CSV table of C-alpha atoms in Angstrom, one decimal:
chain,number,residue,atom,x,y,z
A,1,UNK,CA,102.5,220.9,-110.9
A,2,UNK,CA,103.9,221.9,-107.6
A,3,UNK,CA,105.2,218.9,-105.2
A,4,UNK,CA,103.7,219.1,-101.6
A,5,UNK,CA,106.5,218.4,-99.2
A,6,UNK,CA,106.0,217.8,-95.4
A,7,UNK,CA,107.6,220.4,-93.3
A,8,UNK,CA,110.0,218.7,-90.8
A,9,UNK,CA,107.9,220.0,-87.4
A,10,UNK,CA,104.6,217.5,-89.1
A,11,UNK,CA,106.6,215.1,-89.4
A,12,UNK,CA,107.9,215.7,-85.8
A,13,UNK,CA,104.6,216.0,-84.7
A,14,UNK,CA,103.3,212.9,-86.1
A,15,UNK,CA,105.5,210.6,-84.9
A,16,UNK,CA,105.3,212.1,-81.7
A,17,UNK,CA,101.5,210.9,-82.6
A,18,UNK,CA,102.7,207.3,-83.2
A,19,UNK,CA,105.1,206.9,-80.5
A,20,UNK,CA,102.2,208.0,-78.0
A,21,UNK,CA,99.1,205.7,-79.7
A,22,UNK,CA,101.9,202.5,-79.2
A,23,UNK,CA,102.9,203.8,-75.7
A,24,UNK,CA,99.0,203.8,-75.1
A,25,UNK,CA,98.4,200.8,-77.0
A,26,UNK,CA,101.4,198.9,-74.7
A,27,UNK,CA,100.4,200.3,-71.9
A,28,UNK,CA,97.1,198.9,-71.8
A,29,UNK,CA,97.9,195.4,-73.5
A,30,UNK,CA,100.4,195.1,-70.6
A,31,UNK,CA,97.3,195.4,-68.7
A,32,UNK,CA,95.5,193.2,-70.0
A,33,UNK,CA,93.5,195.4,-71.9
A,34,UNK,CA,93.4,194.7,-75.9
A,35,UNK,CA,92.3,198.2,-76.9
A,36,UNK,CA,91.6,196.5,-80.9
A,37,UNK,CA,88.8,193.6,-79.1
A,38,UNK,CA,85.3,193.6,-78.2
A,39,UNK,CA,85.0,194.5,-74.5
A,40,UNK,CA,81.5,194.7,-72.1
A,41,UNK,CA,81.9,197.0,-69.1
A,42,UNK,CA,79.3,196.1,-66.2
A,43,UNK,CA,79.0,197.5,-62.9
A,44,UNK,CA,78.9,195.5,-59.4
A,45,UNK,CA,77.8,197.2,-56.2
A,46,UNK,CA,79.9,196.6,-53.2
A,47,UNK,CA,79.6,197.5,-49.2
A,48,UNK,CA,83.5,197.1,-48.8
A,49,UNK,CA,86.3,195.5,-51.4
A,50,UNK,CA,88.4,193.8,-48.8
A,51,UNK,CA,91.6,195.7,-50.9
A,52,UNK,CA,90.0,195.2,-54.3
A,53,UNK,CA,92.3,197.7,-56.6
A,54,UNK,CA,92.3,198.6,-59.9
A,55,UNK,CA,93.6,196.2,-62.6
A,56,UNK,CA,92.5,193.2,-60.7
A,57,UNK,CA,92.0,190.1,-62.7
A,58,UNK,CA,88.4,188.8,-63.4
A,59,UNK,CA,87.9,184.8,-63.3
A,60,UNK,CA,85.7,183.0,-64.8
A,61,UNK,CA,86.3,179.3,-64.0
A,62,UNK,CA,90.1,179.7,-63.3
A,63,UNK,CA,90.3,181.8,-66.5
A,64,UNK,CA,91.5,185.0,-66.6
A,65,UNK,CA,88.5,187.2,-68.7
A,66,UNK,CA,88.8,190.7,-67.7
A,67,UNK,CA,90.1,193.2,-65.0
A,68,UNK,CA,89.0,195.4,-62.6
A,69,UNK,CA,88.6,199.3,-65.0
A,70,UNK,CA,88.2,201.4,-61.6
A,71,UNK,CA,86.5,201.7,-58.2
A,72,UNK,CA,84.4,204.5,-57.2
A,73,UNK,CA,81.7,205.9,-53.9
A,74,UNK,CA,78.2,205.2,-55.3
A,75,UNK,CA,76.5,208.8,-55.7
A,76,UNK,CA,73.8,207.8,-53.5
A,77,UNK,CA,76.2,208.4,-50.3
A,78,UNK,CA,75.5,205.5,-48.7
A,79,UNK,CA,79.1,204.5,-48.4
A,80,UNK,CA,79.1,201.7,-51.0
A,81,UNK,CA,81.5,201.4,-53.7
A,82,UNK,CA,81.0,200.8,-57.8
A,83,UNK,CA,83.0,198.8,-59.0
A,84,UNK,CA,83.7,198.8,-63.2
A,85,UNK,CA,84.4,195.2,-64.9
A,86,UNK,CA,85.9,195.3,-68.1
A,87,UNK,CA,85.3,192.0,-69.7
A,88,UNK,CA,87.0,191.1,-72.9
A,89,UNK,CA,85.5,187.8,-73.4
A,90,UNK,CA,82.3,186.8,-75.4
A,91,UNK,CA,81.5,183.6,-73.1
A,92,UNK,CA,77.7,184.4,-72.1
A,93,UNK,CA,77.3,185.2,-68.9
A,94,UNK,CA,73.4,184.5,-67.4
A,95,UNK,CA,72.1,187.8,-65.9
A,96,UNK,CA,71.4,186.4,-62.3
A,97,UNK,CA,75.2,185.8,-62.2
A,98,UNK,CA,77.2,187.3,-58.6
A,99,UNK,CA,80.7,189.2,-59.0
A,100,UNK,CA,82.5,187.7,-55.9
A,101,UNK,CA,85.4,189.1,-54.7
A,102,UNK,CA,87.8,186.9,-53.2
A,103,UNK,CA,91.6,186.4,-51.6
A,104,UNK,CA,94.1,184.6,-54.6
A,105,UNK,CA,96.8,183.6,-52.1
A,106,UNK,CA,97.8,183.7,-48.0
A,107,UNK,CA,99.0,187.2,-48.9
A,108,UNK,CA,95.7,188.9,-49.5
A,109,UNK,CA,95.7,189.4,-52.8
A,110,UNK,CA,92.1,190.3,-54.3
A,111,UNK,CA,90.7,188.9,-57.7
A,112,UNK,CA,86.5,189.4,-59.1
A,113,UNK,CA,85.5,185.4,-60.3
A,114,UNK,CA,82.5,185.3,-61.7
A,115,UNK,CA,79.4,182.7,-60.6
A,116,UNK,CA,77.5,181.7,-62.5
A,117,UNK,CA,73.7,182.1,-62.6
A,118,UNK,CA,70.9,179.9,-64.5
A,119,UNK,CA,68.5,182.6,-66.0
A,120,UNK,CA,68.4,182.3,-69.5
A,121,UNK,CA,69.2,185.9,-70.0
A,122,UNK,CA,72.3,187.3,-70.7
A,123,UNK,CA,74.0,190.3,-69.6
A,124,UNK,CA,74.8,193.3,-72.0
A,125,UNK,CA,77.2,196.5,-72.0
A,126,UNK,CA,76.6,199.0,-69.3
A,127,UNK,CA,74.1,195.6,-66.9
A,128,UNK,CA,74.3,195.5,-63.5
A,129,UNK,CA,76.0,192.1,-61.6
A,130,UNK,CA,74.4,190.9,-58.2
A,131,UNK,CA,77.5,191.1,-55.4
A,132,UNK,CA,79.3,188.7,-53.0
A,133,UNK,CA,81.8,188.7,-50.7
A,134,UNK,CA,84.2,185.9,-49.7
A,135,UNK,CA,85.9,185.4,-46.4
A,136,UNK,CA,89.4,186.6,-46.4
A,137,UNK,CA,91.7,184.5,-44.2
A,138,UNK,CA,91.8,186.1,-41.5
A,139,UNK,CA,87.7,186.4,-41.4
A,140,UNK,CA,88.2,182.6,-41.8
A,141,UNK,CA,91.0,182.4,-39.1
A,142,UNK,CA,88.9,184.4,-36.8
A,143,UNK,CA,85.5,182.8,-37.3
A,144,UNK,CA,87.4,179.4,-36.0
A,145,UNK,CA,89.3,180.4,-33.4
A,146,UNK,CA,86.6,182.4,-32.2
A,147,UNK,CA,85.3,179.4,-30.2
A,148,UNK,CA,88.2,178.4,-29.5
A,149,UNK,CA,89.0,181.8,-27.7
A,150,UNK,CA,85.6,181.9,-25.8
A,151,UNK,CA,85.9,177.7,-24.4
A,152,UNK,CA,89.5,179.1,-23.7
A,153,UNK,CA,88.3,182.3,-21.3
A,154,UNK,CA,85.4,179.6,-20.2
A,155,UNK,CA,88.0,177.6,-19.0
A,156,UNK,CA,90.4,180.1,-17.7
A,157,UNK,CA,87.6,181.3,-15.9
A,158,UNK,CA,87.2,178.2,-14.3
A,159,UNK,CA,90.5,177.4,-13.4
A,160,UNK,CA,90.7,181.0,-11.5
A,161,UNK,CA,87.6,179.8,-9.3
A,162,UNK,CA,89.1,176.4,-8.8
A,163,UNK,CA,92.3,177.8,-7.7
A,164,UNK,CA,90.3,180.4,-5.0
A,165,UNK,CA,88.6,177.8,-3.8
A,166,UNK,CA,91.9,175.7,-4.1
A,167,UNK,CA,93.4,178.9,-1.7
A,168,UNK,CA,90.8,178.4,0.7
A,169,UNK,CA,90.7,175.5,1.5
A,170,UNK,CA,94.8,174.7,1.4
A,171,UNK,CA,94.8,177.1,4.0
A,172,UNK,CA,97.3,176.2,7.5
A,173,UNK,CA,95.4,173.4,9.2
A,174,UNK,CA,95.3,171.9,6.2
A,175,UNK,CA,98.6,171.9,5.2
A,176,UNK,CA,99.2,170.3,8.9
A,177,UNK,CA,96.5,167.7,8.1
A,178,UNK,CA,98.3,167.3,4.9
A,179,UNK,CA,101.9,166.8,6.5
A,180,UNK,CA,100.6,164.5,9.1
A,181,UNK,CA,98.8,162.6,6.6
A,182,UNK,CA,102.4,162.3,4.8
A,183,UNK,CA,104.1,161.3,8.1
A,184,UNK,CA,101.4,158.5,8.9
A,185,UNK,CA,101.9,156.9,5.3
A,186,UNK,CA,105.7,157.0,5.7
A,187,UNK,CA,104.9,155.1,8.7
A,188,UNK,CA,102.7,153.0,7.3
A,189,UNK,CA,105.0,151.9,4.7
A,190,UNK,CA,108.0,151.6,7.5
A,191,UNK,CA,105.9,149.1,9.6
A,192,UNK,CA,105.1,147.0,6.5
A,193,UNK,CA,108.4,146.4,5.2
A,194,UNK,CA,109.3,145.7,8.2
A,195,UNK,CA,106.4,143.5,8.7
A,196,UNK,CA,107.5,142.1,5.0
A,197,UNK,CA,111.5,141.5,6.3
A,198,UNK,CA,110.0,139.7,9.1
A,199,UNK,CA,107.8,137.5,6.9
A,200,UNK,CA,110.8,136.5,4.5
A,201,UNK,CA,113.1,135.8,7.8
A,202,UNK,CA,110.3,133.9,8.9
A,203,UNK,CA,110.0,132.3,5.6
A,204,UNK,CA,113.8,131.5,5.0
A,205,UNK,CA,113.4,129.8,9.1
A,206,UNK,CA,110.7,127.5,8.2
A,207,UNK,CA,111.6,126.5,5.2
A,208,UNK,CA,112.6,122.8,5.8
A,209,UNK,CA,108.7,122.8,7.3
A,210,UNK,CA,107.3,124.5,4.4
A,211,UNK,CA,108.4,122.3,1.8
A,212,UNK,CA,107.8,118.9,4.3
A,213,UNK,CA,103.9,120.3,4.6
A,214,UNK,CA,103.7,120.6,0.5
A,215,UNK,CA,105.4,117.2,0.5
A,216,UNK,CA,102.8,115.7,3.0
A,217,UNK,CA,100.0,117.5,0.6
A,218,UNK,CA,101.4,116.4,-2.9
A,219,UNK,CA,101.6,112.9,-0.7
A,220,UNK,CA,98.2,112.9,0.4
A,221,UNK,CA,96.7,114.4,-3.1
A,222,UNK,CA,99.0,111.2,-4.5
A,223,UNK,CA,97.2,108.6,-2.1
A,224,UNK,CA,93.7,110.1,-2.7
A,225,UNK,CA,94.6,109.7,-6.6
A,226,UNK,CA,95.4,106.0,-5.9
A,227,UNK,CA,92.5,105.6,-3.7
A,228,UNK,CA,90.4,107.1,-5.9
A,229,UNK,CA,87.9,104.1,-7.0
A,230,UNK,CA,88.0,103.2,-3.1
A,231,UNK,CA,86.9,106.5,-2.4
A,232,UNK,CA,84.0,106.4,-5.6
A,233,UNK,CA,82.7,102.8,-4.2
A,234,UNK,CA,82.4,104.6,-0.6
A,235,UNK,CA,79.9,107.1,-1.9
A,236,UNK,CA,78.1,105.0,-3.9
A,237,UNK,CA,77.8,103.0,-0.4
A,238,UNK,CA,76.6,105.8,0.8
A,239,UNK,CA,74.5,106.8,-1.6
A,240,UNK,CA,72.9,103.6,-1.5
A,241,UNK,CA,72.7,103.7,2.1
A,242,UNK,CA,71.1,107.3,2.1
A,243,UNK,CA,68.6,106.1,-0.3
A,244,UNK,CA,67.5,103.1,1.6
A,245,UNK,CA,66.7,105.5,4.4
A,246,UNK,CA,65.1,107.7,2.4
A,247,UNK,CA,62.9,104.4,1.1
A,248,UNK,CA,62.4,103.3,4.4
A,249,UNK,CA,59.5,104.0,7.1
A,250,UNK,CA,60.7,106.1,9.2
A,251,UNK,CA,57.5,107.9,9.5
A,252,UNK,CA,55.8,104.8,11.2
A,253,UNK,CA,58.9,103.7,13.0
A,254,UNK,CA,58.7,107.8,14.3
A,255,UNK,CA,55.2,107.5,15.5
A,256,UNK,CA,56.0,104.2,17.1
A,257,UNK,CA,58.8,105.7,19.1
A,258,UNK,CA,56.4,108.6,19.9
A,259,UNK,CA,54.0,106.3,21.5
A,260,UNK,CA,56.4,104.5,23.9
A,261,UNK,CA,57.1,108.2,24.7
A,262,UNK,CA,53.8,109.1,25.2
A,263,UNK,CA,53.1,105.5,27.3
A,264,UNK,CA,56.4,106.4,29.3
A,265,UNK,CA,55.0,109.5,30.2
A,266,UNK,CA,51.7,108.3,31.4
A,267,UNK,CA,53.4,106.1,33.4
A,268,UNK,CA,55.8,108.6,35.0
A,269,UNK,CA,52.5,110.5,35.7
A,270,UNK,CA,50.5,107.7,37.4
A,271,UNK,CA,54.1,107.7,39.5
A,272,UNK,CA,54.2,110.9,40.3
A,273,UNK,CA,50.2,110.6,41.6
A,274,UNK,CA,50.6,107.8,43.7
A,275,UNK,CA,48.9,105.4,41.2
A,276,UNK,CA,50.2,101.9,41.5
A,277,UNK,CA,52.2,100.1,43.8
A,278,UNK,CA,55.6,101.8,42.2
A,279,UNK,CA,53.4,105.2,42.7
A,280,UNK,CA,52.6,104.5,46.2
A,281,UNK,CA,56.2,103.6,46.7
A,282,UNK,CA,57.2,106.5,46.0
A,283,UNK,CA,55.0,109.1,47.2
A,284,UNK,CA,53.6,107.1,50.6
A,285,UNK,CA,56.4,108.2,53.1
A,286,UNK,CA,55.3,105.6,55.8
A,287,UNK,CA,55.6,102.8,53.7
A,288,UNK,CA,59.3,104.3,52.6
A,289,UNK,CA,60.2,104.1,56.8
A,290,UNK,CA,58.9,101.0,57.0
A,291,UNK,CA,60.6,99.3,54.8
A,292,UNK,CA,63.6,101.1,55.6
A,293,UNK,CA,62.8,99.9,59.4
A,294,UNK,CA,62.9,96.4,57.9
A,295,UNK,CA,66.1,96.7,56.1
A,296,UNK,CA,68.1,98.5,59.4
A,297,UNK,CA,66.3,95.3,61.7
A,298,UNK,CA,67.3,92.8,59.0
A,299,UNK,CA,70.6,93.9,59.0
A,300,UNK,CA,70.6,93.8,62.5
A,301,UNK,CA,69.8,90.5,62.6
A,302,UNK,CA,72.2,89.5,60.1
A,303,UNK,CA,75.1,91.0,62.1
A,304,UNK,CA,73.9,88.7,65.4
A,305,UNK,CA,74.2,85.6,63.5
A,306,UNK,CA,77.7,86.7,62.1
A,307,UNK,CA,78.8,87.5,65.6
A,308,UNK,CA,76.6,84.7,67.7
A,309,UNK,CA,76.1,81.8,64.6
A,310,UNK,CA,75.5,79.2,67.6
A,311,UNK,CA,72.6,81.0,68.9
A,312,UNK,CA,70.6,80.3,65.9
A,313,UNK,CA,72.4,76.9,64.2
A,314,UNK,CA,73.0,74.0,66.6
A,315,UNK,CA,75.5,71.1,65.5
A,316,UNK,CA,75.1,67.4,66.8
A,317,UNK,CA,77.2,64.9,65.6
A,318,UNK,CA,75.7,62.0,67.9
């Protein structure tokens, strides 16, 4: 029987074979993709990837379950792009689950995590995931300062007008006004601390008189402490004294005085008619000379006898 011996170019050749199945084989475990395990591939629908590349890992909970296979324009031409997930692990995943695609770190990079859904069926080889996009940080970055930006326009805005108006009103008369207003402070403040020097010198004079006059007070607050029963038995006297008037009656003793007021009246009436003999005295002008006649003759007569006694008084001692 002949021997079949292998010519040295198969055995070349198959090597060559081996060498590029374990490149291959390498290759793709260094990807993350175990060539020898079970594997689901399921495409998501996308309007943009935010930098989504191929060989992007897929999340599920924090754990790494697959990677992105390859992106790709839908055929439809409406400008979205297919994305391939090639997941490795047999975890069920509800079919109402969402693909999100999100940032892994402050530098951009993109990873797929998977969310899950509640429907109680599962998907299969070759399904179709529902889509989501996360903000990137600058879409976050933007979103909040965005508010910021427009209050800060608002207010530059604002600031623009007030300095305008600020410009037209500072204008030269007011600057004068301004300046004058300035000078008429400083001399404000000039007349009161000379106003206040003047009070101290006044002050530092009169001392001697200052403290005497707090000396006379504390005196005279010290005597009205020591006098201070004297001075509680003097308004109870007067209280007392207040409420025996008040308990008096003054209302009759009042009308009594009102009707000698009213009787003096009458009387200065009947007076003042001629009523009487103190009336007719007073308002009869011939008995007013008469009696004045009387008086000037009586005096008359009284002046005779002072001058002439022994006309009217005879002595006789015999």
């Amino acid at each position: 029987m002949k021997k079949f011996k292998f010519s040295n170019q198969l055995i070349v050749g198959l090597l060559f074979i081996g060498a590029l199945l374990i490149l291959i084989w390498g290759f793709n475990f260094l990807k993350g993709q175990e060539v020898l395990k079970d594997r689901k591939l399921v495409y998501v629908t996308y309007p943009k990837v935010n930098g989504l590349i191929t060989s992007n890992p897929v999340y599920l909970n924090g754990l790494q379950i697959g990677q992105v296979r390859s992106l790709y324009f839908d055929s439809n031409h409406s400008g979205s792009i297919v994305v391939e997930l090639l997941l490795k692990d047999k975890f069920p995943i509800p079919r109402n689950s969402k693909a999100e695609i999100y940032s892994t770190d402050l530098l951009g990079s993109k990873a797929v995590k998977i969310v899950l859904g509640d429907s109680q069926g599962l998907i299969h080889n070759g399904d179709t995931l529902s889509s989501s996009l996360q903000k990137d940080l600058f879409e976050e970055v933007s979103t909040q300062i965005l508010p910021l930006k427009n209050k800060a326009e608002g207010l530059i805005v604002s600031l623009d007008s007030m300095l305008n108006v600020f410009r037209s009103v500072m204008n030269q008369k007011t600057q004068e006004d301004i300046r004058q207003s300035f000078r008429s402070i400083r001399y404000t403040l000039g007349n009161l601390q000379n106003s206040s020097e003047d009070l101290a010198e006044v002050l530092s004079k009169e001392k001697t008189n200052i403290s005497n006059i707090i000396s006379d007070v504390s005196s005279f607050t010290g005597t009205l402490k020591k006098n201070q029963n004297n001075i509680d038995t003097t308004f109870i006297n007067l209280r007392a004294i207040s409420d025996t008037l008040s308990q008096a009656n003054l209302s009759k003793s009042l009308n009594n005085v009102n009707k000698a007021l009213d009787d003096f009246s009458d009387i200065l009436n009947n007076v003042q008619e001629g009523k009487g003999s103190l009336g007719k005295l007073v308002t009869n002008d011939s008995l007013y000379n008469e009696l004045k006649l009387s008086a000037e003759n009586l005096k008359l007569l009284l002046d005779d006898i002072k001058k002439n006694p022994k006309r009217y008084v005879k002595f006789s001692i015999f």
